PDB file of C-alpha atoms in Angstrom:
ATOM      1  CA  UNK A   1      11.288  21.182 -48.414  1.00  0.00           C
ATOM      2  CA  UNK A   2       8.180  20.959 -46.186  1.00  0.00           C
ATOM      3  CA  UNK A   3       9.519  17.680 -45.384  1.00  0.00           C
ATOM      4  CA  UNK A   4      12.574  17.884 -44.844  1.00  0.00           C
ATOM      5  CA  UNK A   5      12.631  20.598 -42.571  1.00  0.00           C
ATOM      6  CA  UNK A   6       9.615  19.689 -40.914  1.00  0.00           C
ATOM      7  CA  UNK A   7      11.528  21.084 -37.305  1.00  0.00           C
ATOM      8  CA  UNK A   8      12.473  24.550 -38.690  1.00  0.00           C
ATOM      9  CA  UNK A   9      11.453  27.285 -36.573  1.00  0.00           C
ATOM     10  CA  UNK A  10      10.527  24.817 -33.776  1.00  0.00           C
ATOM     11  CA  UNK A  11      11.943  26.145 -29.894  1.00  0.00           C
ATOM     12  CA  UNK A  12      11.905  25.534 -26.104  1.00  0.00           C
ATOM     13  CA  UNK A  13      14.153  27.769 -24.996  1.00  0.00           C
ATOM     14  CA  UNK A  14      15.293  31.662 -25.498  1.00  0.00           C
ATOM     15  CA  UNK A  15      18.402  32.591 -23.581  1.00  0.00           C
ATOM     16  CA  UNK A  16      18.170  37.416 -23.340  1.00  0.00           C
ATOM     17  CA  UNK A  17      20.061  39.588 -21.006  1.00  0.00           C
ATOM     18  CA  UNK A  18      19.664  41.623 -19.236  1.00  0.00           C
ATOM     19  CA  UNK A  19      20.006  45.759 -20.467  1.00  0.00           C
ATOM     20  CA  UNK A  20      23.546  47.454 -18.189  1.00  0.00           C
ATOM     21  CA  UNK A  21      23.100  51.487 -18.074  1.00  0.00           C
ATOM     22  CA  UNK A  22      26.486  51.076 -19.748  1.00  0.00           C
ATOM     23  CA  UNK A  23      24.419  50.681 -23.057  1.00  0.00           C
ATOM     24  CA  UNK A  24      23.450  54.182 -23.445  1.00  0.00           C
ATOM     25  CA  UNK A  25      26.704  56.439 -23.777  1.00  0.00           C
ATOM     26  CA  UNK A  26      29.284  53.135 -24.677  1.00  0.00           C
ATOM     27  CA  UNK A  27      27.687  50.893 -27.163  1.00  0.00           C
ATOM     28  CA  UNK A  28      28.982  50.547 -29.883  1.00  0.00           C
ATOM     29  CA  UNK A  29      27.298  52.105 -32.693  1.00  0.00           C
ATOM     30  CA  UNK A  30      27.628  53.204 -36.541  1.00  0.00           C
ATOM     31  CA  UNK A  31      24.855  56.949 -35.518  1.00  0.00           C
ATOM     32  CA  UNK A  32      24.705  59.680 -32.508  1.00  0.00           C
ATOM     33  CA  UNK A  33      21.357  59.497 -32.061  1.00  0.00           C
ATOM     34  CA  UNK A  34      20.551  58.806 -28.107  1.00  0.00           C
ATOM     35  CA  UNK A  35      19.619  56.599 -26.554  1.00  0.00           C
ATOM     36  CA  UNK A  36      16.617  56.911 -24.362  1.00  0.00           C
ATOM     37  CA  UNK A  37      18.011  53.815 -22.150  1.00  0.00           C
ATOM     38  CA  UNK A  38      14.598  53.585 -19.793  1.00  0.00           C
ATOM     39  CA  UNK A  39      12.469  53.453 -23.188  1.00  0.00           C
ATOM     40  CA  UNK A  40      14.903  50.926 -24.066  1.00  0.00           C
ATOM     41  CA  UNK A  41      14.648  47.855 -21.324  1.00  0.00           C
ATOM     42  CA  UNK A  42      11.199  48.565 -21.518  1.00  0.00           C
ATOM     43  CA  UNK A  43      10.998  47.863 -25.216  1.00  0.00           C
ATOM     44  CA  UNK A  44      13.015  45.041 -24.509  1.00  0.00           C
ATOM     45  CA  UNK A  45      10.833  44.303 -21.343  1.00  0.00           C
ATOM     46  CA  UNK A  46       7.800  43.628 -24.016  1.00  0.00           C
ATOM     47  CA  UNK A  47      10.433  41.483 -26.340  1.00  0.00           C
ATOM     48  CA  UNK A  48      11.265  39.663 -23.272  1.00  0.00           C
ATOM     49  CA  UNK A  49       6.784  38.697 -22.108  1.00  0.00           C
ATOM     50  CA  UNK A  50       6.398  37.890 -25.850  1.00  0.00           C
ATOM     51  CA  UNK A  51       8.612  35.327 -25.903  1.00  0.00           C
ATOM     52  CA  UNK A  52       7.808  33.447 -22.424  1.00  0.00           C
ATOM     53  CA  UNK A  53       4.320  34.726 -21.886  1.00  0.00           C
ATOM     54  CA  UNK A  54       2.743  34.417 -25.633  1.00  0.00           C
ATOM     55  CA  UNK A  55       4.280  31.845 -26.740  1.00  0.00           C
ATOM     56  CA  UNK A  56       5.050  30.036 -23.962  1.00  0.00           C
ATOM     57  CA  UNK A  57       9.737  30.255 -24.521  1.00  0.00           C
ATOM     58  CA  UNK A  58      11.393  28.396 -22.049  1.00  0.00           C
ATOM     59  CA  UNK A  59      13.092  32.508 -20.701  1.00  0.00           C
ATOM     60  CA  UNK A  60      16.528  31.925 -19.297  1.00  0.00           C
ATOM     61  CA  UNK A  61      17.825  36.065 -18.077  1.00  0.00           C
ATOM     62  CA  UNK A  62      20.766  36.663 -18.090  1.00  0.00           C
ATOM     63  CA  UNK A  63      21.816  39.816 -15.669  1.00  0.00           C
ATOM     64  CA  UNK A  64      23.395  43.198 -16.576  1.00  0.00           C
ATOM     65  CA  UNK A  65      26.971  43.421 -16.992  1.00  0.00           C
ATOM     66  CA  UNK A  66      27.845  47.271 -16.732  1.00  0.00           C
ATOM     67  CA  UNK A  67      31.212  45.943 -18.072  1.00  0.00           C
ATOM     68  CA  UNK A  68      30.181  45.269 -21.060  1.00  0.00           C
ATOM     69  CA  UNK A  69      27.827  47.460 -22.724  1.00  0.00           C
ATOM     70  CA  UNK A  70      26.204  45.927 -25.518  1.00  0.00           C
ATOM     71  CA  UNK A  71      26.037  42.797 -23.815  1.00  0.00           C
ATOM     72  CA  UNK A  72      21.736  42.764 -24.422  1.00  0.00           C
ATOM     73  CA  UNK A  73      22.633  41.784 -28.275  1.00  0.00           C
ATOM     74  CA  UNK A  74      23.733  38.042 -27.068  1.00  0.00           C
ATOM     75  CA  UNK A  75      23.527  36.969 -30.556  1.00  0.00           C
ATOM     76  CA  UNK A  76      26.402  37.841 -31.756  1.00  0.00           C
ATOM     77  CA  UNK A  77      27.361  35.429 -28.704  1.00  0.00           C
ATOM     78  CA  UNK A  78      26.834  31.731 -29.817  1.00  0.00           C
ATOM     79  CA  UNK A  79      25.603  29.910 -32.563  1.00  0.00           C
ATOM     80  CA  UNK A  80      23.115  27.468 -31.650  1.00  0.00           C
ATOM     81  CA  UNK A  81      21.772  24.262 -34.504  1.00  0.00           C
ATOM     82  CA  UNK A  82      21.002  21.158 -32.810  1.00  0.00           C
ATOM     83  CA  UNK A  83      21.930  20.095 -30.076  1.00  0.00           C
ATOM     84  CA  UNK A  84      25.460  21.606 -30.450  1.00  0.00           C
ATOM     85  CA  UNK A  85      26.176  25.075 -29.118  1.00  0.00           C
ATOM     86  CA  UNK A  86      29.425  27.691 -30.687  1.00  0.00           C
ATOM     87  CA  UNK A  87      30.662  30.375 -28.444  1.00  0.00           C
ATOM     88  CA  UNK A  88      32.186  33.092 -31.020  1.00  0.00           C
ATOM     89  CA  UNK A  89      34.578  35.816 -30.597  1.00  0.00           C
ATOM     90  CA  UNK A  90      33.165  38.136 -32.008  1.00  0.00           C
ATOM     91  CA  UNK A  91      35.068  40.929 -33.859  1.00  0.00           C
ATOM     92  CA  UNK A  92      34.825  43.977 -31.802  1.00  0.00           C
ATOM     93  CA  UNK A  93      36.916  43.130 -28.912  1.00  0.00           C
ATOM     94  CA  UNK A  94      34.944  44.812 -26.260  1.00  0.00           C
ATOM     95  CA  UNK A  95      32.361  42.695 -26.271  1.00  0.00           C
ATOM     96  CA  UNK A  96      34.638  39.261 -26.138  1.00  0.00           C
ATOM     97  CA  UNK A  97      33.687  39.512 -22.669  1.00  0.00           C
ATOM     98  CA  UNK A  98      30.225  38.905 -23.221  1.00  0.00           C
ATOM     99  CA  UNK A  99      30.520  35.280 -24.297  1.00  0.00           C
ATOM    100  CA  UNK A 100      31.532  33.785 -20.927  1.00  0.00           C
ATOM    101  CA  UNK A 101      28.085  34.070 -19.059  1.00  0.00           C
ATOM    102  CA  UNK A 102      26.568  32.746 -23.026  1.00  0.00           C
ATOM    103  CA  UNK A 103      28.584  29.593 -22.337  1.00  0.00           C
ATOM    104  CA  UNK A 104      27.572  28.840 -18.756  1.00  0.00           C
ATOM    105  CA  UNK A 105      23.883  29.255 -19.675  1.00  0.00           C
ATOM    106  CA  UNK A 106      24.299  26.579 -22.752  1.00  0.00           C
ATOM    107  CA  UNK A 107      26.614  24.799 -20.159  1.00  0.00           C
ATOM    108  CA  UNK A 108      23.060  24.338 -17.827  1.00  0.00           C
ATOM    109  CA  UNK A 109      20.864  23.485 -21.249  1.00  0.00           C
ATOM    110  CA  UNK A 110      23.225  20.589 -21.531  1.00  0.00           C
ATOM    111  CA  UNK A 111      24.654  21.478 -24.723  1.00  0.00           C
ATOM    112  CA  UNK A 112      27.529  19.979 -26.347  1.00  0.00           C
ATOM    113  CA  UNK A 113      30.094  22.811 -26.380  1.00  0.00           C
ATOM    114  CA  UNK A 114      31.963  24.391 -28.925  1.00  0.00           C
ATOM    115  CA  UNK A 115      34.448  27.332 -28.350  1.00  0.00           C
ATOM    116  CA  UNK A 116      36.647  28.914 -31.079  1.00  0.00           C
ATOM    117  CA  UNK A 117      39.956  29.679 -29.536  1.00  0.00           C
ATOM    118  CA  UNK A 118      41.665  30.597 -33.225  1.00  0.00           C
ATOM    119  CA  UNK A 119      42.874  34.462 -32.359  1.00  0.00           C
ATOM    120  CA  UNK A 120      42.261  35.366 -35.712  1.00  0.00           C
ATOM    121  CA  UNK A 121      39.258  33.773 -36.032  1.00  0.00           C
ATOM    122  CA  UNK A 122      36.089  36.590 -35.862  1.00  0.00           C
ATOM    123  CA  UNK A 123      33.332  35.335 -35.819  1.00  0.00           C
ATOM    124  CA  UNK A 124      29.429  37.632 -34.656  1.00  0.00           C
ATOM    125  CA  UNK A 125      26.364  35.850 -35.003  1.00  0.00           C
ATOM    126  CA  UNK A 126      24.185  38.347 -36.166  1.00  0.00           C
ATOM    127  CA  UNK A 127      26.756  36.877 -39.302  1.00  0.00           C
ATOM    128  CA  UNK A 128      24.515  33.333 -39.011  1.00  0.00           C
ATOM    129  CA  UNK A 129      21.952  33.001 -41.442  1.00  0.00           C
ATOM    130  CA  UNK A 130      20.977  29.311 -40.660  1.00  0.00           C
ATOM    131  CA  UNK A 131      18.289  28.381 -43.466  1.00  0.00           C
ATOM    132  CA  UNK A 132      17.319  25.233 -41.862  1.00  0.00           C
ATOM    133  CA  UNK A 133      19.345  23.357 -44.244  1.00  0.00           C
ATOM    134  CA  UNK A 134      22.557  25.233 -44.501  1.00  0.00           C
ATOM    135  CA  UNK A 135      24.071  27.853 -43.242  1.00  0.00           C
ATOM    136  CA  UNK A 136      24.910  31.428 -44.723  1.00  0.00           C
ATOM    137  CA  UNK A 137      27.936  33.582 -43.421  1.00  0.00           C
ATOM    138  CA  UNK A 138      28.302  37.158 -44.022  1.00  0.00           C
ATOM    139  CA  UNK A 139      31.706  38.606 -44.321  1.00  0.00           C
ATOM    140  CA  UNK A 140      31.619  41.958 -42.731  1.00  0.00           C
ATOM    141  CA  UNK A 141      33.502  44.397 -40.216  1.00  0.00           C
ATOM    142  CA  UNK A 142      32.786  41.777 -37.153  1.00  0.00           C
ATOM    143  CA  UNK A 143      33.172  38.819 -39.435  1.00  0.00           C
ATOM    144  CA  UNK A 144      36.149  37.272 -41.173  1.00  0.00           C
ATOM    145  CA  UNK A 145      36.717  34.229 -43.488  1.00  0.00           C
ATOM    146  CA  UNK A 146      38.560  32.003 -41.062  1.00  0.00           C
ATOM    147  CA  UNK A 147      36.038  32.914 -38.420  1.00  0.00           C
ATOM    148  CA  UNK A 148      33.092  30.993 -40.780  1.00  0.00           C
ATOM    149  CA  UNK A 149      35.658  27.788 -41.584  1.00  0.00           C
ATOM    150  CA  UNK A 150      35.221  27.257 -37.401  1.00  0.00           C
ATOM    151  CA  UNK A 151      31.101  26.737 -38.071  1.00  0.00           C
ATOM    152  CA  UNK A 152      31.608  25.122 -40.749  1.00  0.00           C
ATOM    153  CA  UNK A 153      33.427  22.745 -39.351  1.00  0.00           C
ATOM    154  CA  UNK A 154      31.155  23.056 -35.925  1.00  0.00           C
ATOM    155  CA  UNK A 155      28.391  22.309 -38.271  1.00  0.00           C
ATOM    156  CA  UNK A 156      29.682  19.156 -40.685  1.00  0.00           C
ATOM    157  CA  UNK A 157      25.986  17.978 -41.480  1.00  0.00           C
ATOM    158  CA  UNK A 158      25.003  21.737 -43.063  1.00  0.00           C
ATOM    159  CA  UNK A 159      26.661  23.905 -46.314  1.00  0.00           C
ATOM    160  CA  UNK A 160      28.712  27.014 -45.412  1.00  0.00           C
ATOM    161  CA  UNK A 161      28.539  29.565 -47.522  1.00  0.00           C
ATOM    162  CA  UNK A 162      30.066  33.034 -47.176  1.00  0.00           C
ATOM    163  CA  UNK A 163      28.600  36.388 -48.501  1.00  0.00           C
ATOM    164  CA  UNK A 164      30.416  39.693 -48.480  1.00  0.00           C
ATOM    165  CA  UNK A 165      28.209  42.431 -46.250  1.00  0.00           C
ATOM    166  CA  UNK A 166      29.276  45.099 -48.077  1.00  0.00           C
ATOM    167  CA  UNK A 167      27.305  47.362 -46.005  1.00  0.00           C
ATOM    168  CA  UNK A 168      25.136  47.163 -42.904  1.00  0.00           C
ATOM    169  CA  UNK A 169      27.202  46.005 -39.928  1.00  0.00           C
ATOM    170  CA  UNK A 170      25.730  42.599 -40.257  1.00  0.00           C
ATOM    171  CA  UNK A 171      24.555  39.913 -42.457  1.00  0.00           C
ATOM    172  CA  UNK A 172      20.810  39.653 -40.493  1.00  0.00           C
ATOM    173  CA  UNK A 173      20.998  44.167 -40.782  1.00  0.00           C
ATOM    174  CA  UNK A 174      19.138  43.055 -44.442  1.00  0.00           C
ATOM    175  CA  UNK A 175      17.197  39.885 -44.450  1.00  0.00           C
ATOM    176  CA  UNK A 176      16.158  36.866 -42.240  1.00  0.00           C
ATOM    177  CA  UNK A 177      14.419  33.358 -42.885  1.00  0.00           C
ATOM    178  CA  UNK A 178      10.564  34.187 -42.329  1.00  0.00           C
ATOM    179  CA  UNK A 179       9.351  30.462 -43.157  1.00  0.00           C
ATOM    180  CA  UNK A 180      10.485  27.373 -43.958  1.00  0.00           C
ATOM    181  CA  UNK A 181      12.391  28.338 -48.145  1.00  0.00           C
ATOM    182  CA  UNK A 182      12.001  31.846 -47.186  1.00  0.00           C
ATOM    183  CA  UNK A 183      13.796  34.783 -47.016  1.00  0.00           C
ATOM    184  CA  UNK A 184      13.050  38.164 -45.907  1.00  0.00           C
ATOM    185  CA  UNK A 185      15.222  40.488 -47.459  1.00  0.00           C
ATOM    186  CA  UNK A 186      14.945  44.305 -47.541  1.00  0.00           C
ATOM    187  CA  UNK A 187      14.834  46.286 -51.374  1.00  0.00           C
ATOM    188  CA  UNK A 188      18.339  47.858 -51.301  1.00  0.00           C
ATOM    189  CA  UNK A 189      20.567  47.250 -54.097  1.00  0.00           C
ATOM    190  CA  UNK A 190      23.616  46.024 -51.605  1.00  0.00           C
ATOM    191  CA  UNK A 191      20.795  43.559 -50.197  1.00  0.00           C
ATOM    192  CA  UNK A 192      19.290  42.157 -53.232  1.00  0.00           C
ATOM    193  CA  UNK A 193      22.716  41.412 -54.129  1.00  0.00           C
ATOM    194  CA  UNK A 194      23.866  39.298 -51.441  1.00  0.00           C
ATOM    195  CA  UNK A 195      20.413  37.752 -52.351  1.00  0.00           C
ATOM    196  CA  UNK A 196      21.714  36.785 -55.389  1.00  0.00           C
ATOM    197  CA  UNK A 197      24.963  35.289 -53.970  1.00  0.00           C
ATOM    198  CA  UNK A 198      23.245  33.074 -51.352  1.00  0.00           C
ATOM    199  CA  UNK A 199      21.000  32.490 -54.053  1.00  0.00           C
ATOM    200  CA  UNK A 200      23.531  31.229 -56.599  1.00  0.00           C
ATOM    201  CA  UNK A 201      26.284  29.329 -54.175  1.00  0.00           C
ATOM    202  CA  UNK A 202      23.072  27.549 -53.185  1.00  0.00           C
ATOM    203  CA  UNK A 203      21.750  23.817 -54.513  1.00  0.00           C
ATOM    204  CA  UNK A 204      18.059  24.732 -53.217  1.00  0.00           C
ATOM    205  CA  UNK A 205      15.485  27.024 -53.732  1.00  0.00           C
ATOM    206  CA  UNK A 206      15.048  29.850 -51.854  1.00  0.00           C
ATOM    207  CA  UNK A 207      10.966  31.647 -51.740  1.00  0.00           C
ATOM    208  CA  UNK A 208      11.956  35.925 -50.675  1.00  0.00           C
ATOM    209  CA  UNK A 209       9.753  38.333 -49.043  1.00  0.00           C
ATOM    210  CA  UNK A 210      10.928  41.840 -49.952  1.00  0.00           C
ATOM    211  CA  UNK A 211      10.550  44.464 -47.374  1.00  0.00           C
ATOM    212  CA  UNK A 212      11.171  48.184 -48.771  1.00  0.00           C
ATOM    213  CA  UNK A 213      13.709  48.798 -45.430  1.00  0.00           C
ATOM    214  CA  UNK A 214      16.575  46.564 -45.218  1.00  0.00           C
ATOM    215  CA  UNK A 215      16.030  46.732 -41.268  1.00  0.00           C
ATOM    216  CA  UNK A 216      12.544  45.491 -41.840  1.00  0.00           C
ATOM    217  CA  UNK A 217      14.642  42.323 -43.098  1.00  0.00           C
ATOM    218  CA  UNK A 218      15.115  41.118 -39.733  1.00  0.00           C
ATOM    219  CA  UNK A 219      12.780  39.072 -38.264  1.00  0.00           C
ATOM    220  CA  UNK A 220      12.683  36.146 -36.030  1.00  0.00           C
ATOM    221  CA  UNK A 221      10.439  32.955 -37.330  1.00  0.00           C
ATOM    222  CA  UNK A 222       8.862  30.599 -35.461  1.00  0.00           C
ATOM    223  CA  UNK A 223       6.686  26.992 -35.587  1.00  0.00           C
ATOM    224  CA  UNK A 224       5.137  26.328 -32.756  1.00  0.00           C
ATOM    225  CA  UNK A 225       3.325  23.863 -31.187  1.00  0.00           C
ATOM    226  CA  UNK A 226      -0.958  25.401 -30.951  1.00  0.00           C
ATOM    227  CA  UNK A 227       0.510  28.452 -32.455  1.00  0.00           C
ATOM    228  CA  UNK A 228       1.966  26.977 -36.361  1.00  0.00           C
ATOM    229  CA  UNK A 229       4.391  29.967 -38.197  1.00  0.00           C
ATOM    230  CA  UNK A 230       4.415  32.671 -35.963  1.00  0.00           C
ATOM    231  CA  UNK A 231       7.378  35.876 -37.498  1.00  0.00           C
ATOM    232  CA  UNK A 232       7.969  38.487 -34.663  1.00  0.00           C
ATOM    233  CA  UNK A 233       8.410  42.065 -37.161  1.00  0.00           C
ATOM    234  CA  UNK A 234       8.746  45.979 -37.100  1.00  0.00           C
ATOM    235  CA  UNK A 235       6.235  47.902 -35.452  1.00  0.00           C
ATOM    236  CA  UNK A 236       3.583  50.393 -38.127  1.00  0.00           C
ATOM    237  CA  UNK A 237       6.098  53.445 -35.835  1.00  0.00           C
ATOM    238  CA  UNK A 238       9.003  51.575 -37.168  1.00  0.00           C
ATOM    239  CA  UNK A 239       8.684  50.960 -40.687  1.00  0.00           C
ATOM    240  CA  UNK A 240       4.548  50.918 -42.644  1.00  0.00           C
ATOM    241  CA  UNK A 241       5.275  50.129 -45.504  1.00  0.00           C
ATOM    242  CA  UNK A 242       7.592  47.312 -44.000  1.00  0.00           C
ATOM    243  CA  UNK A 243       4.619  45.927 -42.399  1.00  0.00           C
ATOM    244  CA  UNK A 244       2.495  45.756 -44.697  1.00  0.00           C
ATOM    245  CA  UNK A 245       4.157  43.349 -46.747  1.00  0.00           C
ATOM    246  CA  UNK A 246       4.117  41.395 -43.795  1.00  0.00           C
ATOM    247  CA  UNK A 247       0.637  40.717 -43.344  1.00  0.00           C
ATOM    248  CA  UNK A 248       0.430  39.655 -46.540  1.00  0.00           C
ATOM    249  CA  UNK A 249       1.488  36.701 -44.881  1.00  0.00           C
ATOM    250  CA  UNK A 250      -1.734  35.298 -44.014  1.00  0.00           C
ATOM    251  CA  UNK A 251      -0.802  31.921 -42.468  1.00  0.00           C
ATOM    252  CA  UNK A 252       1.667  33.581 -39.554  1.00  0.00           C
ATOM    253  CA  UNK A 253       0.618  34.695 -36.324  1.00  0.00           C
ATOM    254  CA  UNK A 254       2.004  37.754 -37.091  1.00  0.00           C
ATOM    255  CA  UNK A 255       3.318  40.256 -33.996  1.00  0.00           C
ATOM    256  CA  UNK A 256       4.870  43.561 -34.370  1.00  0.00           C
ATOM    257  CA  UNK A 257       7.331  44.403 -31.118  1.00  0.00           C
ATOM    258  CA  UNK A 258       9.145  47.800 -31.085  1.00  0.00           C
ATOM    259  CA  UNK A 259      13.497  48.579 -31.465  1.00  0.00           C
ATOM    260  CA  UNK A 260      13.018  52.248 -32.230  1.00  0.00           C
ATOM    261  CA  UNK A 261      15.963  52.202 -29.304  1.00  0.00           C
ATOM    262  CA  UNK A 262      18.082  49.494 -29.222  1.00  0.00           C
ATOM    263  CA  UNK A 263      17.787  50.085 -33.874  1.00  0.00           C
ATOM    264  CA  UNK A 264      20.366  53.766 -32.263  1.00  0.00           C
ATOM    265  CA  UNK A 265      22.803  50.544 -31.447  1.00  0.00           C
ATOM    266  CA  UNK A 266      22.248  48.625 -35.322  1.00  0.00           C
ATOM    267  CA  UNK A 267      20.068  46.795 -32.914  1.00  0.00           C
ATOM    268  CA  UNK A 268      17.430  44.355 -34.770  1.00  0.00           C
ATOM    269  CA  UNK A 269      15.195  42.105 -33.814  1.00  0.00           C
ATOM    270  CA  UNK A 270      17.176  38.383 -33.271  1.00  0.00           C
ATOM    271  CA  UNK A 271      19.986  40.341 -31.808  1.00  0.00           C
ATOM    272  CA  UNK A 272      18.015  39.967 -28.792  1.00  0.00           C
ATOM    273  CA  UNK A 273      17.943  36.841 -28.027  1.00  0.00           C
ATOM    274  CA  UNK A 274      19.620  33.358 -28.725  1.00  0.00           C
ATOM    275  CA  UNK A 275      16.316  30.373 -29.556  1.00  0.00           C
ATOM    276  CA  UNK A 276      17.162  26.653 -28.949  1.00  0.00           C
ATOM    277  CA  UNK A 277      14.772  23.358 -29.331  1.00  0.00           C
ATOM    278  CA  UNK A 278      15.770  20.571 -26.311  1.00  0.00           C
ATOM    279  CA  UNK A 279      14.602  17.739 -26.972  1.00  0.00           C
ATOM    280  CA  UNK A 280      12.127  15.998 -24.656  1.00  0.00           C
ATOM    281  CA  UNK A 281      14.358  13.464 -22.464  1.00  0.00           C
ATOM    282  CA  UNK A 282      12.821  10.084 -24.155  1.00  0.00           C
ATOM    283  CA  UNK A 283      11.346   8.527 -21.079  1.00  0.00           C
TER     284      UNK A 283
END
């Protein structure tokens, strides 16, 4: 598997977006917890610093838009694989305007842009898990079958399977990739059921790393020059038992990143960046 997936986790660029003041009061949420705007901005600044300074990615920072309270959660606006970027059609109508700035940023990076124009389709990037070999797309409150079909059409080199998301906002609310061939999964019944479906649908065998907390299963894996395997994951303050599980990954550079405020808005670590691998042009 390692040979075939040699490029998995390689990234050169990240697109992020600022936090508007409207996030605190108007962003969509399933909980009623109060969001501390200053803390959320501090958390996000620290996250961006990790990407830029600690990991050396080229970070494209889009400005916040007060009319788009959820705009910091850029992952939902685009799915990028190779040099193709699929501009999504978010399931929440109030979020559809978020794709405009994302599309322009991806055009500036010379990506091949594909747009979802079908008004019957919905797709949030948070429902899309790319394993390096195939895509799993969660069918959730935000993503439907038509959205999954358009994604399959945009990325024809890869198999695409759908997975029902019965609880939680998105597929990646309880899972993510922790390395080549390694799925990090929450321990709840619905997370474990979703993993079983993924395993049944796939021609490939995946290892799994089960963490006690579903939200902790959302982490960011990268494989970077001079750094090797890197994993951004939750902090001990948030999920101490899950952090103990991550600490067993002895081959990874582990970087805890706080997400205490954005999690109140169902935002996870992957939600706040779109990662891109821009190959250097051959001279």
